[in-house]
JSON list of C-alpha atoms and ligand atoms in Angstrom, two decimals:
[
{"chain": "A", "resi": 1, "resn": "UNK", "atom": "CA", "xyz": [0.00, 0.00, 0.00]},
{"chain": "A", "resi": 2, "resn": "UNK", "atom": "CA", "xyz": [1.02, 3.61, -0.51]},
{"chain": "A", "resi": 3, "resn": "UNK", "atom": "CA", "xyz": [2.15, 4.94, 2.90]},
{"chain": "A", "resi": 4, "resn": "UNK", "atom": "CA", "xyz": [3.24, 8.33, 1.66]},
{"chain": "A", "resi": 5, "resn": "UNK", "atom": "CA", "xyz": [2.80, 9.86, -1.81]},
{"chain": "A", "resi": 6, "resn": "UNK", "atom": "CA", "xyz": [5.15, 7.90, -4.07]},
{"chain": "A", "resi": 7, "resn": "UNK", "atom": "CA", "xyz": [6.25, 5.45, -1.36]},
{"chain": "A", "resi": 8, "resn": "UNK", "atom": "CA", "xyz": [4.75, 1.98, -1.22]},
{"chain": "A", "resi": 9, "resn": "UNK", "atom": "CA", "xyz": [5.02, -0.48, 1.66]},
{"chain": "A", "resi": 10, "resn": "UNK", "atom": "CA", "xyz": [5.12, -4.25, 1.30]},
{"chain": "A", "resi": 11, "resn": "UNK", "atom": "CA", "xyz": [4.88, -5.99, 4.65]},
{"chain": "A", "resi": 12, "resn": "UNK", "atom": "CA", "xyz": [5.88, -9.54, 5.41]},
{"chain": "A", "resi": 13, "resn": "UNK", "atom": "CA", "xyz": [8.32, -10.68, 8.13]},
{"chain": "A", "resi": 14, "resn": "UNK", "atom": "CA", "xyz": [10.12, -7.41, 7.48]},
{"chain": "A", "resi": 15, "resn": "UNK", "atom": "CA", "xyz": [9.15, -4.37, 5.46]},
{"chain": "A", "resi": 16, "resn": "UNK", "atom": "CA", "xyz": [10.16, -3.51, 1.93]},
{"chain": "A", "resi": 17, "resn": "UNK", "atom": "CA", "xyz": [9.50, -0.09, 0.45]},
{"chain": "A", "resi": 18, "resn": "UNK", "atom": "CA", "xyz": [9.27, 1.09, -3.12]},
{"chain": "A", "resi": 19, "resn": "UNK", "atom": "CA", "xyz": [10.14, 4.72, -3.84]},
{"chain": "A", "resi": 20, "resn": "UNK", "atom": "CA", "xyz": [8.35, 5.28, -7.12]},
{"chain": "A", "resi": 21, "resn": "UNK", "atom": "CA", "xyz": [9.45, 7.95, -9.54]},
{"chain": "A", "resi": 22, "resn": "UNK", "atom": "CA", "xyz": [10.58, 7.86, -13.16]},
{"chain": "A", "resi": 23, "resn": "UNK", "atom": "CA", "xyz": [12.42, 4.81, -11.90]},
{"chain": "A", "resi": 24, "resn": "UNK", "atom": "CA", "xyz": [11.94, 2.79, -8.73]},
{"chain": "A", "resi": 25, "resn": "UNK", "atom": "CA", "xyz": [14.19, 2.40, -5.71]},
{"chain": "A", "resi": 26, "resn": "UNK", "atom": "CA", "xyz": [13.57, -0.64, -3.52]},
{"chain": "A", "resi": 27, "resn": "UNK", "atom": "CA", "xyz": [14.55, -0.43, 0.14]},
{"chain": "A", "resi": 28, "resn": "UNK", "atom": "CA", "xyz": [15.17, -3.91, 1.63]},
{"chain": "A", "resi": 29, "resn": "UNK", "atom": "CA", "xyz": [14.10, -7.16, 0.01]},
{"chain": "A", "resi": 30, "resn": "UNK", "atom": "CA", "xyz": [12.68, -9.24, 2.86]},
{"chain": "A", "resi": 31, "resn": "UNK", "atom": "CA", "xyz": [13.22, -12.93, 3.48]},
{"chain": "A", "resi": 32, "resn": "UNK", "atom": "CA", "xyz": [14.10, -15.48, 0.80]},
{"chain": "A", "resi": 33, "resn": "UNK", "atom": "CA", "xyz": [11.01, -16.18, -1.27]},
{"chain": "A", "resi": 34, "resn": "UNK", "atom": "CA", "xyz": [9.81, -12.58, -1.11]},
{"chain": "A", "resi": 35, "resn": "UNK", "atom": "CA", "xyz": [10.76, -11.62, -4.66]},
{"chain": "A", "resi": 36, "resn": "UNK", "atom": "CA", "xyz": [7.52, -12.74, -6.31]},
{"chain": "A", "resi": 37, "resn": "UNK", "atom": "CA", "xyz": [5.47, -10.65, -3.88]},
{"chain": "A", "resi": 38, "resn": "UNK", "atom": "CA", "xyz": [7.51, -7.53, -4.75]},
{"chain": "A", "resi": 39, "resn": "UNK", "atom": "CA", "xyz": [7.51, -8.17, -8.49]},
{"chain": "A", "resi": 40, "resn": "UNK", "atom": "CA", "xyz": [3.79, -8.87, -8.40]},
{"chain": "A", "resi": 41, "resn": "UNK", "atom": "CA", "xyz": [3.18, -5.55, -6.62]},
{"chain": "A", "resi": 42, "resn": "UNK", "atom": "CA", "xyz": [5.28, -3.64, -9.16]},
{"chain": "A", "resi": 43, "resn": "UNK", "atom": "CA", "xyz": [3.49, -5.22, -12.12]},
{"chain": "A", "resi": 44, "resn": "UNK", "atom": "CA", "xyz": [-0.08, -5.43, -10.89]},
{"chain": "A", "resi": 45, "resn": "UNK", "atom": "CA", "xyz": [-0.48, -2.56, -8.43]},
{"chain": "A", "resi": 46, "resn": "UNK", "atom": "CA", "xyz": [1.98, -0.03, -9.79]},
{"chain": "A", "resi": 47, "resn": "UNK", "atom": "CA", "xyz": [1.53, -1.20, -13.41]},
{"chain": "A", "resi": 48, "resn": "UNK", "atom": "CA", "xyz": [5.25, -0.81, -13.92]},
{"chain": "A", "resi": 49, "resn": "UNK", "atom": "CA", "xyz": [7.97, -2.94, -15.41]},
{"chain": "A", "resi": 50, "resn": "UNK", "atom": "CA", "xyz": [10.17, -4.79, -12.86]},
{"chain": "A", "resi": 51, "resn": "UNK", "atom": "CA", "xyz": [13.16, -3.44, -14.81]},
{"chain": "A", "resi": 52, "resn": "UNK", "atom": "CA", "xyz": [12.13, 0.03, -13.59]},
{"chain": "A", "resi": 53, "resn": "UNK", "atom": "CA", "xyz": [13.67, -1.00, -10.25]},
{"chain": "A", "resi": 54, "resn": "UNK", "atom": "CA", "xyz": [17.08, 0.51, -10.87]},
{"chain": "A", "resi": 55, "resn": "UNK", "atom": "CA", "xyz": [18.39, 0.55, -7.31]},
{"chain": "A", "resi": 56, "resn": "UNK", "atom": "CA", "xyz": [18.04, -1.77, -4.33]},
{"chain": "A", "resi": 57, "resn": "UNK", "atom": "CA", "xyz": [19.25, -0.27, -1.05]},
{"chain": "A", "resi": 58, "resn": "UNK", "atom": "CA", "xyz": [19.85, -2.57, 1.92]},
{"chain": "A", "resi": 59, "resn": "UNK", "atom": "CA", "xyz": [19.48, -0.88, 5.31]},
{"chain": "A", "resi": 60, "resn": "UNK", "atom": "CA", "xyz": [21.71, -3.58, 6.86]},
{"chain": "A", "resi": 61, "resn": "UNK", "atom": "CA", "xyz": [22.92, -7.11, 6.27]},
{"chain": "A", "resi": 62, "resn": "UNK", "atom": "CA", "xyz": [20.40, -9.08, 8.34]},
{"chain": "A", "resi": 63, "resn": "UNK", "atom": "CA", "xyz": [18.93, -12.02, 6.62]},
{"chain": "A", "resi": 64, "resn": "UNK", "atom": "CA", "xyz": [15.32, -10.87, 6.89]},
{"chain": "A", "resi": 65, "resn": "UNK", "atom": "CA", "xyz": [16.22, -7.75, 4.87]},
{"chain": "A", "resi": 66, "resn": "UNK", "atom": "CA", "xyz": [18.63, -9.14, 2.27]},
{"chain": "A", "resi": 67, "resn": "UNK", "atom": "CA", "xyz": [17.06, -12.59, 1.80]},
{"chain": "A", "resi": 68, "resn": "UNK", "atom": "CA", "xyz": [15.66, -11.91, -1.68]},
{"chain": "A", "resi": 69, "resn": "UNK", "atom": "CA", "xyz": [18.33, -9.55, -2.96]},
{"chain": "A", "resi": 70, "resn": "UNK", "atom": "CA", "xyz": [20.08, -12.01, -5.25]},
{"chain": "A", "resi": 71, "resn": "UNK", "atom": "CA", "xyz": [16.83, -13.07, -6.89]},
{"chain": "A", "resi": 72, "resn": "UNK", "atom": "CA", "xyz": [15.57, -9.50, -7.29]},
{"chain": "A", "resi": 73, "resn": "UNK", "atom": "CA", "xyz": [18.87, -8.30, -8.69]},
{"chain": "A", "resi": 74, "resn": "UNK", "atom": "CA", "xyz": [18.72, -11.09, -11.27]},
{"chain": "A", "resi": 75, "resn": "UNK", "atom": "CA", "xyz": [15.14, -10.30, -12.23]},
{"chain": "A", "resi": 76, "resn": "UNK", "atom": "CA", "xyz": [15.46, -6.51, -12.40]},
{"chain": "A", "resi": 77, "resn": "UNK", "atom": "CA", "xyz": [19.13, -5.88, -13.17]},
{"chain": "A", "resi": 78, "resn": "UNK", "atom": "CA", "xyz": [19.13, -3.26, -10.38]},
{"chain": "A", "resi": 79, "resn": "UNK", "atom": "CA", "xyz": [22.30, -2.02, -8.73]},
{"chain": "A", "resi": 80, "resn": "UNK", "atom": "CA", "xyz": [22.55, -3.03, -5.09]},
{"chain": "A", "resi": 81, "resn": "UNK", "atom": "CA", "xyz": [23.71, -0.46, -2.55]},
{"chain": "A", "resi": 82, "resn": "UNK", "atom": "CA", "xyz": [24.73, -1.12, 1.06]},
{"chain": "A", "resi": 83, "resn": "UNK", "atom": "CA", "xyz": [27.00, 0.47, 3.62]},
{"chain": "A", "resi": 84, "resn": "UNK", "atom": "CA", "xyz": [30.60, -0.60, 3.14]},
{"chain": "A", "resi": 85, "resn": "UNK", "atom": "CA", "xyz": [30.79, -2.04, 6.70]},
{"chain": "A", "resi": 86, "resn": "UNK", "atom": "CA", "xyz": [27.97, -4.51, 6.00]},
{"chain": "A", "resi": 87, "resn": "UNK", "atom": "CA", "xyz": [29.18, -5.42, 2.50]},
{"chain": "A", "resi": 88, "resn": "UNK", "atom": "CA", "xyz": [31.33, -8.32, 3.72]},
{"chain": "A", "resi": 89, "resn": "UNK", "atom": "CA", "xyz": [28.30, -9.96, 5.33]},
{"chain": "A", "resi": 90, "resn": "UNK", "atom": "CA", "xyz": [26.21, -9.47, 2.21]},
{"chain": "A", "resi": 91, "resn": "UNK", "atom": "CA", "xyz": [28.90, -10.91, -0.08]},
{"chain": "A", "resi": 92, "resn": "UNK", "atom": "CA", "xyz": [29.45, -13.88, 2.23]},
{"chain": "A", "resi": 93, "resn": "UNK", "atom": "CA", "xyz": [33.03, -13.05, 3.31]},
{"chain": "A", "resi": 94, "resn": "UNK", "atom": "CA", "xyz": [31.83, -12.76, 6.91]},
{"chain": "A", "resi": 95, "resn": "UNK", "atom": "CA", "xyz": [29.19, -15.03, 8.38]},
{"chain": "A", "resi": 96, "resn": "UNK", "atom": "CA", "xyz": [25.94, -13.46, 9.39]},
{"chain": "A", "resi": 97, "resn": "UNK", "atom": "CA", "xyz": [25.07, -13.43, 13.05]},
{"chain": "A", "resi": 98, "resn": "UNK", "atom": "CA", "xyz": [21.74, -12.15, 14.30]},
{"chain": "A", "resi": 99, "resn": "UNK", "atom": "CA", "xyz": [18.21, -13.48, 14.01]},
{"chain": "A", "resi": 100, "resn": "UNK", "atom": "CA", "xyz": [19.44, -16.75, 12.57]},
{"chain": "A", "resi": 101, "resn": "UNK", "atom": "CA", "xyz": [20.89, -17.76, 15.92]},
{"chain": "A", "resi": 102, "resn": "UNK", "atom": "CA", "xyz": [17.41, -18.31, 17.24]},
{"chain": "A", "resi": 103, "resn": "UNK", "atom": "CA", "xyz": [16.44, -20.80, 14.61]},
{"chain": "A", "resi": 104, "resn": "UNK", "atom": "CA", "xyz": [17.07, -24.51, 14.62]},
{"chain": "A", "resi": 105, "resn": "UNK", "atom": "CA", "xyz": [20.12, -25.81, 12.82]},
{"chain": "A", "resi": 106, "resn": "UNK", "atom": "CA", "xyz": [17.95, -27.37, 10.12]},
{"chain": "A", "resi": 107, "resn": "UNK", "atom": "CA", "xyz": [16.15, -24.15, 9.47]},
{"chain": "A", "resi": 108, "resn": "UNK", "atom": "CA", "xyz": [19.42, -22.29, 9.31]},
{"chain": "A", "resi": 109, "resn": "UNK", "atom": "CA", "xyz": [20.76, -24.61, 6.65]},
{"chain": "A", "resi": 110, "resn": "UNK", "atom": "CA", "xyz": [17.53, -24.48, 4.69]},
{"chain": "A", "resi": 111, "resn": "UNK", "atom": "CA", "xyz": [17.36, -20.71, 4.79]},
{"chain": "A", "resi": 112, "resn": "UNK", "atom": "CA", "xyz": [21.03, -20.06, 4.14]},
{"chain": "A", "resi": 113, "resn": "UNK", "atom": "CA", "xyz": [21.03, -22.34, 1.13]},
{"chain": "A", "resi": 114, "resn": "UNK", "atom": "CA", "xyz": [18.23, -20.25, -0.35]},
{"chain": "A", "resi": 115, "resn": "UNK", "atom": "CA", "xyz": [20.14, -16.98, 0.06]},
{"chain": "A", "resi": 116, "resn": "UNK", "atom": "CA", "xyz": [23.06, -16.55, -2.28]},
{"chain": "A", "resi": 117, "resn": "UNK", "atom": "CA", "xyz": [25.60, -13.94, -1.27]},
{"chain": "A", "resi": 118, "resn": "UNK", "atom": "CA", "xyz": [26.05, -11.08, -3.70]},
{"chain": "A", "resi": 119, "resn": "UNK", "atom": "CA", "xyz": [28.60, -8.32, -4.01]},
{"chain": "A", "resi": 120, "resn": "UNK", "atom": "CA", "xyz": [26.93, -4.91, -3.56]},
{"chain": "A", "resi": 121, "resn": "UNK", "atom": "CA", "xyz": [27.54, -2.68, -6.60]},
{"chain": "A", "resi": 122, "resn": "UNK", "atom": "CA", "xyz": [27.53, 0.55, -4.61]},
{"chain": "A", "resi": 123, "resn": "UNK", "atom": "CA", "xyz": [29.32, 0.87, -1.27]},
{"chain": "A", "resi": 124, "resn": "UNK", "atom": "CA", "xyz": [27.65, 3.62, 0.74]},
{"chain": "A", "resi": 125, "resn": "UNK", "atom": "CA", "xyz": [29.08, 5.81, 3.42]},
{"chain": "A", "resi": 126, "resn": "UNK", "atom": "CA", "xyz": [27.72, 8.55, 5.65]},
{"chain": "A", "resi": 127, "resn": "UNK", "atom": "CA", "xyz": [26.82, 11.65, 3.67]},
{"chain": "A", "resi": 128, "resn": "UNK", "atom": "CA", "xyz": [26.23, 9.95, 0.32]},
{"chain": "A", "resi": 129, "resn": "UNK", "atom": "CA", "xyz": [22.98, 10.90, -1.41]},
{"chain": "A", "resi": 130, "resn": "UNK", "atom": "CA", "xyz": [21.03, 8.27, -3.30]},
{"chain": "A", "resi": 131, "resn": "UNK", "atom": "CA", "xyz": [17.96, 9.46, -5.21]},
{"chain": "A", "resi": 132, "resn": "UNK", "atom": "CA", "xyz": [17.58, 12.53, -2.93]},
{"chain": "A", "resi": 133, "resn": "UNK", "atom": "CA", "xyz": [17.92, 10.39, 0.23]},
{"chain": "A", "resi": 134, "resn": "UNK", "atom": "CA", "xyz": [20.87, 11.16, 2.46]},
{"chain": "A", "resi": 135, "resn": "UNK", "atom": "CA", "xyz": [22.73, 8.20, 3.89]},
{"chain": "A", "resi": 136, "resn": "UNK", "atom": "CA", "xyz": [23.14, 8.45, 7.65]},
{"chain": "A", "resi": 137, "resn": "UNK", "atom": "CA", "xyz": [25.47, 5.83, 9.09]},
{"chain": "A", "resi": 138, "resn": "UNK", "atom": "CA", "xyz": [23.84, 4.49, 12.28]},
{"chain": "A", "resi": 139, "resn": "UNK", "atom": "CA", "xyz": [26.00, 1.57, 13.50]},
{"chain": "A", "resi": 140, "resn": "UNK", "atom": "CA", "xyz": [25.10, -0.59, 16.50]},
{"chain": "A", "resi": 141, "resn": "UNK", "atom": "CA", "xyz": [22.36, -2.93, 15.29]},
{"chain": "A", "resi": 142, "resn": "UNK", "atom": "CA", "xyz": [24.96, -3.95, 12.69]},
{"chain": "A", "resi": 143, "resn": "UNK", "atom": "CA", "xyz": [28.28, -2.23, 11.85]},
{"chain": "A", "resi": 144, "resn": "UNK", "atom": "CA", "xyz": [26.90, -0.90, 8.58]},
{"chain": "A", "resi": 145, "resn": "UNK", "atom": "CA", "xyz": [23.30, -0.07, 9.52]},
{"chain": "A", "resi": 146, "resn": "UNK", "atom": "CA", "xyz": [22.05, 3.03, 7.74]},
{"chain": "A", "resi": 147, "resn": "UNK", "atom": "CA", "xyz": [19.11, 5.37, 7.68]},
{"chain": "A", "resi": 148, "resn": "UNK", "atom": "CA", "xyz": [18.00, 7.16, 4.52]},
{"chain": "A", "resi": 149, "resn": "UNK", "atom": "CA", "xyz": [16.62, 10.66, 5.02]},
{"chain": "A", "resi": 150, "resn": "UNK", "atom": "CA", "xyz": [15.09, 13.03, 2.52]},
{"chain": "A", "resi": 151, "resn": "UNK", "atom": "CA", "xyz": [15.00, 16.63, 3.85]},
{"chain": "A", "resi": 152, "resn": "UNK", "atom": "CA", "xyz": [12.53, 17.66, 1.11]},
{"chain": "A", "resi": 153, "resn": "UNK", "atom": "CA", "xyz": [9.69, 15.35, 2.17]},
{"chain": "A", "resi": 154, "resn": "UNK", "atom": "CA", "xyz": [11.03, 14.72, 5.72]},
{"chain": "A", "resi": 155, "resn": "UNK", "atom": "CA", "xyz": [10.73, 10.96, 5.29]},
{"chain": "A", "resi": 156, "resn": "UNK", "atom": "CA", "xyz": [13.30, 8.67, 6.89]},
{"chain": "A", "resi": 157, "resn": "UNK", "atom": "CA", "xyz": [13.87, 4.96, 6.36]},
{"chain": "A", "resi": 158, "resn": "UNK", "atom": "CA", "xyz": [15.38, 3.59, 9.56]},
{"chain": "A", "resi": 159, "resn": "UNK", "atom": "CA", "xyz": [15.79, -0.15, 8.96]},
{"chain": "A", "resi": 160, "resn": "UNK", "atom": "CA", "xyz": [15.92, -1.86, 12.36]},
{"chain": "A", "resi": 161, "resn": "UNK", "atom": "CA", "xyz": [17.28, 1.17, 14.22]},
{"chain": "A", "resi": 162, "resn": "UNK", "atom": "CA", "xyz": [13.81, 2.17, 15.40]},
{"chain": "A", "resi": 163, "resn": "UNK", "atom": "CA", "xyz": [10.51, 0.34, 15.72]},
{"chain": "A", "resi": 164, "resn": "UNK", "atom": "CA", "xyz": [6.99, 1.10, 16.84]},
{"chain": "A", "resi": 165, "resn": "UNK", "atom": "CA", "xyz": [5.79, -0.42, 20.10]},
{"chain": "A", "resi": 166, "resn": "UNK", "atom": "CA", "xyz": [2.29, -1.87, 20.45]},
{"chain": "A", "resi": 167, "resn": "UNK", "atom": "CA", "xyz": [1.22, 1.35, 22.15]},
{"chain": "A", "resi": 168, "resn": "UNK", "atom": "CA", "xyz": [2.35, 3.36, 19.13]},
{"chain": "A", "resi": 169, "resn": "UNK", "atom": "CA", "xyz": [5.48, 4.76, 20.76]},
{"chain": "A", "resi": 170, "resn": "UNK", "atom": "CA", "xyz": [8.99, 4.57, 19.34]},
{"chain": "A", "resi": 171, "resn": "UNK", "atom": "CA", "xyz": [11.52, 2.08, 20.65]},
{"chain": "A", "resi": 172, "resn": "UNK", "atom": "CA", "xyz": [15.11, 1.37, 19.72]},
{"chain": "A", "resi": 173, "resn": "UNK", "atom": "CA", "xyz": [16.38, -1.80, 18.08]},
{"chain": "A", "resi": 174, "resn": "UNK", "atom": "CA", "xyz": [15.63, -5.22, 19.60]},
{"chain": "A", "resi": 175, "resn": "UNK", "atom": "CA", "xyz": [18.46, -5.67, 22.16]},
{"chain": "A", "resi": 176, "resn": "UNK", "atom": "CA", "xyz": [18.95, -9.42, 21.57]},
{"chain": "A", "resi": 177, "resn": "UNK", "atom": "CA", "xyz": [19.63, -8.80, 17.86]},
{"chain": "A", "resi": 178, "resn": "UNK", "atom": "CA", "xyz": [21.77, -5.72, 18.51]},
{"chain": "A", "resi": 179, "resn": "UNK", "atom": "CA", "xyz": [25.38, -6.55, 19.40]},
{"chain": "A", "resi": 180, "resn": "UNK", "atom": "CA", "xyz": [26.28, -2.98, 20.43]},
{"chain": "A", "resi": 181, "resn": "UNK", "atom": "CA", "xyz": [23.27, -1.32, 22.05]},
{"chain": "A", "resi": 182, "resn": "UNK", "atom": "CA", "xyz": [25.26, 1.67, 23.35]},
{"chain": "A", "resi": 183, "resn": "UNK", "atom": "CA", "xyz": [26.56, 2.41, 19.88]},
{"chain": "A", "resi": 184, "resn": "UNK", "atom": "CA", "xyz": [23.04, 1.99, 18.48]},
{"chain": "A", "resi": 185, "resn": "UNK", "atom": "CA", "xyz": [21.67, 4.53, 20.96]},
{"chain": "A", "resi": 186, "resn": "UNK", "atom": "CA", "xyz": [24.40, 7.01, 20.10]},
{"chain": "A", "resi": 187, "resn": "UNK", "atom": "CA", "xyz": [23.56, 6.55, 16.45]},
{"chain": "A", "resi": 188, "resn": "UNK", "atom": "CA", "xyz": [19.87, 7.20, 17.09]},
{"chain": "A", "resi": 189, "resn": "UNK", "atom": "CA", "xyz": [20.73, 10.42, 18.93]},
{"chain": "A", "resi": 190, "resn": "UNK", "atom": "CA", "xyz": [22.07, 11.72, 15.60]},
{"chain": "A", "resi": 191, "resn": "UNK", "atom": "CA", "xyz": [18.51, 11.65, 14.27]},
{"chain": "A", "resi": 192, "resn": "UNK", "atom": "CA", "xyz": [17.29, 14.05, 16.95]},
{"chain": "A", "resi": 193, "resn": "UNK", "atom": "CA", "xyz": [18.37, 17.11, 14.96]},
{"chain": "A", "resi": 194, "resn": "UNK", "atom": "CA", "xyz": [16.44, 16.15, 11.85]},
{"chain": "A", "resi": 195, "resn": "UNK", "atom": "CA", "xyz": [13.08, 17.52, 10.84]},
{"chain": "A", "resi": 196, "resn": "UNK", "atom": "CA", "xyz": [11.09, 14.27, 10.44]},
{"chain": "A", "resi": 197, "resn": "UNK", "atom": "CA", "xyz": [7.44, 13.69, 9.50]},
{"chain": "A", "resi": 198, "resn": "UNK", "atom": "CA", "xyz": [7.41, 10.00, 8.62]},
{"chain": "A", "resi": 199, "resn": "UNK", "atom": "CA", "xyz": [9.52, 7.14, 9.98]},
{"chain": "A", "resi": 200, "resn": "UNK", "atom": "CA", "xyz": [9.52, 4.03, 7.81]},
{"chain": "A", "resi": 201, "resn": "UNK", "atom": "CA", "xyz": [10.61, 1.13, 10.00]},
{"chain": "A", "resi": 202, "resn": "UNK", "atom": "CA", "xyz": [12.05, -2.25, 9.07]},
{"chain": "A", "resi": 203, "resn": "UNK", "atom": "CA", "xyz": [9.28, -4.19, 10.83]},
{"chain": "A", "resi": 204, "resn": "UNK", "atom": "CA", "xyz": [5.62, -3.74, 11.70]},
{"chain": "A", "resi": 205, "resn": "UNK", "atom": "CA", "xyz": [3.73, -0.56, 10.92]},
{"chain": "A", "resi": 206, "resn": "UNK", "atom": "CA", "xyz": [5.60, 2.55, 9.85]},
{"chain": "A", "resi": 207, "resn": "UNK", "atom": "CA", "xyz": [5.13, 5.73, 11.88]},
{"chain": "A", "resi": 208, "resn": "UNK", "atom": "CA", "xyz": [3.16, 8.14, 9.74]},
{"chain": "A", "resi": 209, "resn": "UNK", "atom": "CA", "xyz": [1.79, 10.52, 12.38]},
{"chain": "A", "resi": 210, "resn": "UNK", "atom": "CA", "xyz": [3.56, 12.61, 15.03]},
{"chain": "A", "resi": 211, "resn": "UNK", "atom": "CA", "xyz": [6.83, 10.94, 14.14]},
{"chain": "A", "resi": 212, "resn": "UNK", "atom": "CA", "xyz": [8.94, 13.83, 15.31]},
{"chain": "A", "resi": 213, "resn": "UNK", "atom": "CA", "xyz": [7.35, 14.15, 18.76]},
{"chain": "A", "resi": 214, "resn": "UNK", "atom": "CA", "xyz": [7.39, 10.38, 19.25]},
{"chain": "A", "resi": 215, "resn": "UNK", "atom": "CA", "xyz": [11.08, 10.31, 18.39]},
{"chain": "A", "resi": 216, "resn": "UNK", "atom": "CA", "xyz": [11.76, 13.15, 20.85]},
{"chain": "A", "resi": 217, "resn": "UNK", "atom": "CA", "xyz": [9.95, 11.19, 23.59]},
{"chain": "A", "resi": 218, "resn": "UNK", "atom": "CA", "xyz": [12.11, 8.15, 22.89]},
{"chain": "A", "resi": 219, "resn": "UNK", "atom": "CA", "xyz": [15.29, 10.22, 22.81]},
{"chain": "A", "resi": 220, "resn": "UNK", "atom": "CA", "xyz": [14.53, 11.49, 26.32]},
{"chain": "A", "resi": 221, "resn": "UNK", "atom": "CA", "xyz": [14.75, 7.90, 27.57]},
{"chain": "A", "resi": 222, "resn": "UNK", "atom": "CA", "xyz": [18.19, 7.06, 26.20]},
{"chain": "B", "resi": 301, "resn": "ZN", "atom": "ZN1", "xyz": [18.14, -6.36, 11.75]},
{"chain": "B", "resi": 302, "resn": "ZN", "atom": "ZN1", "xyz": [14.94, -6.95, 10.80]}
]
């Protein structure tokens, strides 16, 4: 569904977003097996060609966000962009810790075998701008976690750096999946200076109302 003019949200285990313009930027790909859902949305809801996806940006290397990247890159021919500090996890040089640890060994093998590592085409760093979105390096949840912020529409994609609690308030990343919580909190403090209307999270519902005041409330607690 369209969550903001020109930005579409596809929700499964994790969220993928399509920034639709003359071409399309995909933010996060979801779990393995998610590619058909995204391609179907592009073709049938947006009435666009999958090849219009020119860029796939990964907010971080976790499996539930990069699981369909290889498939989607093959289908669309898009360039894949990720922060340089997560690139070695995405290309398979370093093994991926995180949510996988909670699964059974069988599931791990099954899932891993369905995710082929790929080499990101574009290595991002703090301050880069990709389709009017500014890359903000927010390490802690992973070394190369990023947010993408557009000062023109005041929309920010936060990956797993922030999430919405059941009561509608903002919380930080899930501690058990976040190896360096202190670093993550310091990273989130960087967002306090931004003028933000909409926070598009990596899981559950995005925050489309009072985002700025909710973020300020959360920042008071860390
Ligand atoms: Zn994550
Ligand atoms: Zn996640």
